[in-house]
Coordinates of C-alpha atoms and ligand atoms in Angstrom, one line a residue:
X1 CA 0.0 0.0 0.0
X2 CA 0.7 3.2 -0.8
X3 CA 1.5 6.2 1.7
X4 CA 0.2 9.7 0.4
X5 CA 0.4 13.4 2.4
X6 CA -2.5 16.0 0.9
X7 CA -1.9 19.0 1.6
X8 CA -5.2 21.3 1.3
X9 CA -6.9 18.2 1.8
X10 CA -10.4 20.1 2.9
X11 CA -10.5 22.1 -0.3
X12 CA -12.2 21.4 -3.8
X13 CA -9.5 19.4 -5.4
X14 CA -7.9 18.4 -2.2
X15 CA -11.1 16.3 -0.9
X16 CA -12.0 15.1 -4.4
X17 CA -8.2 13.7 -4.3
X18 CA -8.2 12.4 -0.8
X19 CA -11.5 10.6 -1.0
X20 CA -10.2 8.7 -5.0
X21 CA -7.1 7.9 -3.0
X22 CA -8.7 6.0 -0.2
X23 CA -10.8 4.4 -2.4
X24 CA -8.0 3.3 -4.4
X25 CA -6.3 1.9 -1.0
X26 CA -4.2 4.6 -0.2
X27 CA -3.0 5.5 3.5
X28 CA -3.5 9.2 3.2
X29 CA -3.0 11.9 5.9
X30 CA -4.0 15.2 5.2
X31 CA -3.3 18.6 6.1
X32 CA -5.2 21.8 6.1
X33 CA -6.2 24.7 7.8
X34 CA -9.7 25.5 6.8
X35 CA -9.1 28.7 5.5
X36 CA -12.2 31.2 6.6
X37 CA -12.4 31.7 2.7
X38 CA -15.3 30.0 2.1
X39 CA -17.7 27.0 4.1
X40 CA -16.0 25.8 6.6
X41 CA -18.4 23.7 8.0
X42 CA -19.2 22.3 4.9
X43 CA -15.5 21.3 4.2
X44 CA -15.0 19.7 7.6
X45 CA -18.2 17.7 7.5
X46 CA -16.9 16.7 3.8
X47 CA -13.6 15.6 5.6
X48 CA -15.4 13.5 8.1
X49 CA -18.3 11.7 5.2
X50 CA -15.0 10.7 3.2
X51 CA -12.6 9.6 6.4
X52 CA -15.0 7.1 7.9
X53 CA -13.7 4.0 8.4
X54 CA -10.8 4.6 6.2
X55 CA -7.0 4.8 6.6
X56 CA -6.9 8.4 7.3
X57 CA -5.6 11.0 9.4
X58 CA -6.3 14.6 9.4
X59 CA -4.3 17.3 10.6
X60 CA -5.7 20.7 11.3
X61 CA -3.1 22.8 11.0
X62 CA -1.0 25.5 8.8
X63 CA 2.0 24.7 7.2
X64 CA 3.6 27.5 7.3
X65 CA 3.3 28.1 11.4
X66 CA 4.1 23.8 11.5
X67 CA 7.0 21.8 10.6
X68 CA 5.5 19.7 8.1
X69 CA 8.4 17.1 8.6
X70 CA 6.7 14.4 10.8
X71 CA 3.9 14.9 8.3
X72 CA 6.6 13.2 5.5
X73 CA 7.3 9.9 7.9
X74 CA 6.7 6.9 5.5
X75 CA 5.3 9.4 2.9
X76 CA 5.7 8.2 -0.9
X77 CA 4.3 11.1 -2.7
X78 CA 3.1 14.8 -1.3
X79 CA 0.4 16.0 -3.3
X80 CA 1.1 20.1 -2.3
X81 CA -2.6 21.8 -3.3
X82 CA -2.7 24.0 0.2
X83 CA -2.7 27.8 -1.3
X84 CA -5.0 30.8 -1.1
X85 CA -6.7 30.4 -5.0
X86 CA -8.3 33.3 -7.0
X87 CA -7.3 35.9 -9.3
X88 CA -9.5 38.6 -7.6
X89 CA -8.4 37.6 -4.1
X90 CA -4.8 38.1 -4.6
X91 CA -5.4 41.8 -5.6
X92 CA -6.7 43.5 -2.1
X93 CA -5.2 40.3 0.0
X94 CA -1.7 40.0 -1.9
X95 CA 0.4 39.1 1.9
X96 CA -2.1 36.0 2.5
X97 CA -1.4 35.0 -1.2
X98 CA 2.2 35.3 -0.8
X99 CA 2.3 33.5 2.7
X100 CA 0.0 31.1 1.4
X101 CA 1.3 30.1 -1.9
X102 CA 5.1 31.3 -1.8
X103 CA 6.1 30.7 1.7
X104 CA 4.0 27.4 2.5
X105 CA 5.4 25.8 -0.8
X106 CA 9.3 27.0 0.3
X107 CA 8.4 25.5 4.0
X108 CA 7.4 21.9 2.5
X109 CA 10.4 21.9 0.1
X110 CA 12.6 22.9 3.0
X111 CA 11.1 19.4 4.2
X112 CA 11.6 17.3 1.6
X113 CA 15.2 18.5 0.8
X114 CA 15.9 16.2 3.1
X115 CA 13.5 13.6 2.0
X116 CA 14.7 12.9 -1.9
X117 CA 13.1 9.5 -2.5
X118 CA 9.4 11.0 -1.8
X119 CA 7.4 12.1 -5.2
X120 CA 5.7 15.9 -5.3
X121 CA 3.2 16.6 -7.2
X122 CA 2.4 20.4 -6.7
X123 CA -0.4 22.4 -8.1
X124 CA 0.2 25.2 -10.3
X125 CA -2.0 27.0 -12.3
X126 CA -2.5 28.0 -16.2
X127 CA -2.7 31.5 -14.6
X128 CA 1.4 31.3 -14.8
X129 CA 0.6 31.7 -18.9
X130 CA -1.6 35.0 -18.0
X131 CA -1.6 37.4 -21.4
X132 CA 0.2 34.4 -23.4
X133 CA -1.1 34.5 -27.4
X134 CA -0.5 32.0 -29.0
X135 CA -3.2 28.9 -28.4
X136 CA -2.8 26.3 -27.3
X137 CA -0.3 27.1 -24.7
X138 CA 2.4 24.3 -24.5
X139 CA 4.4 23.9 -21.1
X140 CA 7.4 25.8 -22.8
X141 CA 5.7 28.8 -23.6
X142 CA 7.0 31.8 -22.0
X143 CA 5.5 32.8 -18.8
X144 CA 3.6 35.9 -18.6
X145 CA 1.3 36.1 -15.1
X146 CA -1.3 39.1 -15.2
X147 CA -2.6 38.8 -11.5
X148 CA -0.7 38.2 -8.1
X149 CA -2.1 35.0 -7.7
X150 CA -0.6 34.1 -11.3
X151 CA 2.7 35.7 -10.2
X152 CA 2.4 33.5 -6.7
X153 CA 2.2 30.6 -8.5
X154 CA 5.5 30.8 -11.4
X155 CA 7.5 31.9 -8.3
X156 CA 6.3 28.6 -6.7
X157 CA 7.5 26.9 -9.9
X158 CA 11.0 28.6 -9.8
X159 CA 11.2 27.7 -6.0
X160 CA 10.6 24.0 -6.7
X161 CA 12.8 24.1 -9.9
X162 CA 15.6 25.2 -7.5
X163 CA 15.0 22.9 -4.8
X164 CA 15.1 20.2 -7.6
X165 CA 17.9 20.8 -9.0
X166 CA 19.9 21.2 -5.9
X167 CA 18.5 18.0 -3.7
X168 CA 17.1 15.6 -6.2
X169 CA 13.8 15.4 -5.5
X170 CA 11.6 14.6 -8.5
X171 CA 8.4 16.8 -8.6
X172 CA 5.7 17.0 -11.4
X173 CA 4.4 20.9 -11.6
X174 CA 0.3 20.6 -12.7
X175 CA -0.8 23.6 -14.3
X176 CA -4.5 22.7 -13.9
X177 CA -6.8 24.6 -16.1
X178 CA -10.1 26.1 -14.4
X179 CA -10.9 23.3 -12.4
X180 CA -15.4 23.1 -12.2
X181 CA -17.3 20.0 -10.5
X182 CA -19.2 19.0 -7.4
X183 CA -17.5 20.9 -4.3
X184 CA -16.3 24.0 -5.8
X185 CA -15.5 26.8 -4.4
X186 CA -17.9 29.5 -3.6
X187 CA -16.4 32.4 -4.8
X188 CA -15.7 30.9 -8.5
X189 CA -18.0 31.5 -11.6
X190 CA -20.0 28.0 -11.9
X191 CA -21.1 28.0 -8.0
X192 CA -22.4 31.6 -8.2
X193 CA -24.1 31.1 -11.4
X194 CA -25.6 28.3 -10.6
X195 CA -26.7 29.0 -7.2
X196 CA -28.1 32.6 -8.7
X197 CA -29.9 29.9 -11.6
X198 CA -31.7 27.8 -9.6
X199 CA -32.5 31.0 -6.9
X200 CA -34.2 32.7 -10.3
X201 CA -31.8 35.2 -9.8
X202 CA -29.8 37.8 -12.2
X203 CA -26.5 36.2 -12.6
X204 CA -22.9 37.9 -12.3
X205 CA -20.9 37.9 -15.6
X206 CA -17.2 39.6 -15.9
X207 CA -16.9 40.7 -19.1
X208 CA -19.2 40.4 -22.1
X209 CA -19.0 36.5 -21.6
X210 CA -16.4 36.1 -25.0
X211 CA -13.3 35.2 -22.1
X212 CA -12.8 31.5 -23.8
X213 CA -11.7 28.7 -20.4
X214 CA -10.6 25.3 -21.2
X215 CA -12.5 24.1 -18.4
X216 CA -11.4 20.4 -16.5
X217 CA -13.7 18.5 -14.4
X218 CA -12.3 17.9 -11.1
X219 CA -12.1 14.2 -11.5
X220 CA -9.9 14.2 -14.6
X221 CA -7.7 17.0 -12.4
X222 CA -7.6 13.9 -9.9
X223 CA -6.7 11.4 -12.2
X224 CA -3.7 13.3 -13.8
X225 CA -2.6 14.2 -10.3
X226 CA -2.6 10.4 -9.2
X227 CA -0.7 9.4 -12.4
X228 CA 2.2 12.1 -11.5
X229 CA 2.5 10.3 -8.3
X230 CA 4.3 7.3 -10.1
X231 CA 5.0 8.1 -13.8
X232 CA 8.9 8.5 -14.9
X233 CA 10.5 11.7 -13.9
X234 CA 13.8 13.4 -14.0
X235 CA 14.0 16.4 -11.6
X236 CA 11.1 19.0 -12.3
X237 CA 8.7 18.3 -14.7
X238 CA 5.7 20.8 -15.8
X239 CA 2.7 19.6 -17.3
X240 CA -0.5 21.0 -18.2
X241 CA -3.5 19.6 -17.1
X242 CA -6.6 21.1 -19.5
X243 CA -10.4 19.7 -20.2
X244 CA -9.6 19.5 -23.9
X245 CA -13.0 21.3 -25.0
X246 CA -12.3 25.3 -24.7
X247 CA -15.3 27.3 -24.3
X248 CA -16.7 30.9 -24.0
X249 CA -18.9 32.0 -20.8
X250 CA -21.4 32.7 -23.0
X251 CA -21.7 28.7 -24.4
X252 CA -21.7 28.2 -20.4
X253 CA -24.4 30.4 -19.9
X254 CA -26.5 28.4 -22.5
X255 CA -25.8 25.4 -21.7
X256 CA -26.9 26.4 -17.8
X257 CA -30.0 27.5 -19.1
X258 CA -31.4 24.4 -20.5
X259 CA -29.5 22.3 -17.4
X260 CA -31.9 24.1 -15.1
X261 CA -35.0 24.6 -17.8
X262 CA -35.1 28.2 -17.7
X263 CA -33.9 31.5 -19.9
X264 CA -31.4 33.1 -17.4
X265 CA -30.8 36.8 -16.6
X266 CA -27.4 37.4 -17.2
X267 CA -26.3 40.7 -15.1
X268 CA -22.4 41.8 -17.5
X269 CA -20.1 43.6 -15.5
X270 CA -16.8 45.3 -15.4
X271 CA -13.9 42.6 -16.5
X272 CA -11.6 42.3 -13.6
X273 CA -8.0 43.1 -13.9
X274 CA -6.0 39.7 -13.9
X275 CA -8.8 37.6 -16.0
X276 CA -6.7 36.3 -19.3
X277 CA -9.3 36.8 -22.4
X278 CA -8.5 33.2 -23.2
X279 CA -6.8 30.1 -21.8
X280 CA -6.5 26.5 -23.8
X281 CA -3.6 24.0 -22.9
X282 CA -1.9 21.2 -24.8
X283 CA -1.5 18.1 -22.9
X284 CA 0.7 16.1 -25.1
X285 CA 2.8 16.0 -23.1
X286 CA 1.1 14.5 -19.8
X287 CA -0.6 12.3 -22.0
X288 CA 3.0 10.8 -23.3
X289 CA 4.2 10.7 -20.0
X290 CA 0.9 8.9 -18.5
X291 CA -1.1 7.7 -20.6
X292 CA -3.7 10.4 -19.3
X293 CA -6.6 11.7 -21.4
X294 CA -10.1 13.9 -19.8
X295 CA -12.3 11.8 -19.8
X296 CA -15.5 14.3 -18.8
X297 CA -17.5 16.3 -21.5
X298 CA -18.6 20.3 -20.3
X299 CA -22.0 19.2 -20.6
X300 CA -21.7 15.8 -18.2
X301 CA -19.5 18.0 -15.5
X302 CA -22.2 21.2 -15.6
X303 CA -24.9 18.6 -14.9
X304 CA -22.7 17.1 -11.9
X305 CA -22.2 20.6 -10.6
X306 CA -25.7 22.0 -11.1
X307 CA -27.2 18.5 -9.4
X308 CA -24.9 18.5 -6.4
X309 CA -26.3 22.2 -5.9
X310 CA -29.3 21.1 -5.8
X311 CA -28.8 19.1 -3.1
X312 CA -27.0 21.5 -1.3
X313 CA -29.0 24.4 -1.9
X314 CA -32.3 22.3 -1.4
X315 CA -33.8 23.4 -4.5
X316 CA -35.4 21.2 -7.4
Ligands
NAD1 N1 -9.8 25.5 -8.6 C1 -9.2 25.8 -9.7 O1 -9.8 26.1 -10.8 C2 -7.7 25.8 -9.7 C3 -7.0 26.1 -10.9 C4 -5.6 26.1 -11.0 C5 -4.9 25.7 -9.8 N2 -5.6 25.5 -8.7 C6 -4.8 25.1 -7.5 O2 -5.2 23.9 -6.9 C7 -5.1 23.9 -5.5 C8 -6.5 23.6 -4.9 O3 -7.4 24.6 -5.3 P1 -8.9 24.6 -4.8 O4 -9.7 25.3 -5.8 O5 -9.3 23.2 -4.3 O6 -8.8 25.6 -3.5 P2 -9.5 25.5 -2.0 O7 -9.3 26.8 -1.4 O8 -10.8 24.8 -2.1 O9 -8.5 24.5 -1.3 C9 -7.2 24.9 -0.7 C10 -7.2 24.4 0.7 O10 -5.9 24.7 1.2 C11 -6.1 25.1 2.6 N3 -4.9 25.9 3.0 C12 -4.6 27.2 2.5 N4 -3.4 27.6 3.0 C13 -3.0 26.6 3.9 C14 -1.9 26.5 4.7 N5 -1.0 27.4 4.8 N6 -1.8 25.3 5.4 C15 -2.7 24.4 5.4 N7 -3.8 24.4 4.6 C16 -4.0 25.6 3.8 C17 -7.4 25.9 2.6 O11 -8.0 25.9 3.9 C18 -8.2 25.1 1.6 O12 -9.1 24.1 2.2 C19 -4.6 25.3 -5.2 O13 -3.2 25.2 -5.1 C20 -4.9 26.2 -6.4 O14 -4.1 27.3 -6.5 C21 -6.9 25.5 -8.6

């Protein structure tokens, strides 16, 4: 059996990737520390429906105020998703962001220098491509972050490309592409729309809904994640991670619409400053290395998402 550490394990990705792991047999132990960013309750009560009567530990903690070292005893891989997300956030908050992101990432690495034969797999972000032009974006295009978080996330990349080359440890970046499913986070575009849908209300668009996201179900995110954790590396290795099937806000919009059987009101406002007018990745490269391939369309994940809303929300 296989010994994991998740860091961020509460989170949208992190619980998704903790609960596949313990159904695949994994000994996971997890670390977070529930963030007031966003349901709280929610995310612990998540924790405990997916720990039951598995083999799982859960530390509440931060990583940057803990030494994350006796987290690493008998570890195998570190999947590293713990970070303050969110273009918008990063703006008014940029010292969490840093701390967060920056700092927590260096803390872990500081930990595993002297750890080489354990496997990270860390979560970047296509926000490192930012203003890029050229679609789709391979993993050597040049970086070009337009938002702090974006910034927050290539300096994380730089930090783990240095601790890589200088202590051997063998880490697979994931530059996961806007991640959407069942669990996401409140303050992201699907979970507002669709909670403003199915409450009849006016929904919040940035922009004129042209912005074009290659948008990745959270289980493909999971699988590509698990595959890093034993696929052939040499040192640091980036790879995109990207649903395959780009499209604009306005095809989401639609596609909401008939999901939940009514004409929505669609409130445009303001584009915020940090929100690339396109993103699309090529995942060549993962898929040589893996074998990986998404396997979800846009239309089956919306219908995941809008019908673990319902449940949530209570609504028909
Ligand atoms: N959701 C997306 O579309 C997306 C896209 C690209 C990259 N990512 C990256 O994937 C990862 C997970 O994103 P998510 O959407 O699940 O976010 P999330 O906010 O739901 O999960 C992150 C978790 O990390 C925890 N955390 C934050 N700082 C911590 C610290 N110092 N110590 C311990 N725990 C800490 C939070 O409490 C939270 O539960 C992040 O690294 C994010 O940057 C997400």
């Amino acid at each position: 059996m296989s010994r994991a550490v998740v860091t961020g394990c509460a989170g949208f990705i992190g619980s998704h990737l903790t609960e596949k792991l313990l159904s695949q047999g994994w000994s996971v132990i997890g670390i977070d520390c529930l963030s007031p960013t966003y349901d709280t309750t929610r995310r612990r009560r998540v924790l405990d429906e997916i720990a039951a009567d598995r083999d799982f530990e859960f530390i509440e903690g931060d990583i940057v105020q803990t030494d994350p070292r006796p987290l690493l005893e008998g570890a195998d891989v570190v999947f590293h998703l713990a970070a303050r997300p969110g273009v918008r956030a990063s703006w008014s908050d940029f010292r969490v962001a840093a701390d967060a992101n920056i700092l927590a990432t260096q803390r872990l690495l500081d930990a595993l220098a002297d750890r080489p034969g354990i496997r990270l797999v860390f979560a970047s972000s296509s926000s490192v491509y930012g203003s890029a032009e050229s679609f789709p974006t391979y993993e050597d295009t040049p970086l070009a972050p337009i938002s702090p978080y974006g910034v927050t996330k290539a300096a994380c990349e730089a930090l783990v490309g240095a601790y890589a080359a200088q202590t051997g440890l063998d880490v697979a970046s994931l530059r996961y592409f806007t991640v959407y499913g069942p669990r996401q986070r409140s303050d992201m575009a699907f979970t507002k729309w669709i909670s403003h849908a199915l409450r009849s209300e006016p929904l919040p668009v940035y922009g004129d809904g042209s912005t074009v996201r290659d948008f990745t179900y959270v289980d493909d995110i999971v699988n590509a994640s698990i595959a890093c954790a034993s696929c052939e590396l040499e040192g640091h290795e980036v790879f995109n991670v990207a649903g395959g099937s780009p499209a604009t806000l306005n095809d989401v919009l639609d596609m909401l619409s008939e999901l939940v059987d009514t004409r929505i009101k669609v409130e445009y406002m303001d584009r915020e400053r940090g929100d690339p007018d396109r993103t699309g990745g090529d995942t060549t490269k993962l898929h040589n290395a893996t074998g990986w391939r998404p396997s979800w369309t846009l239309d089956e994940g919306l219908a995941a998402q809008v019908s673990w809303l319902r449940g949530v929300l209570g609504r028909r």
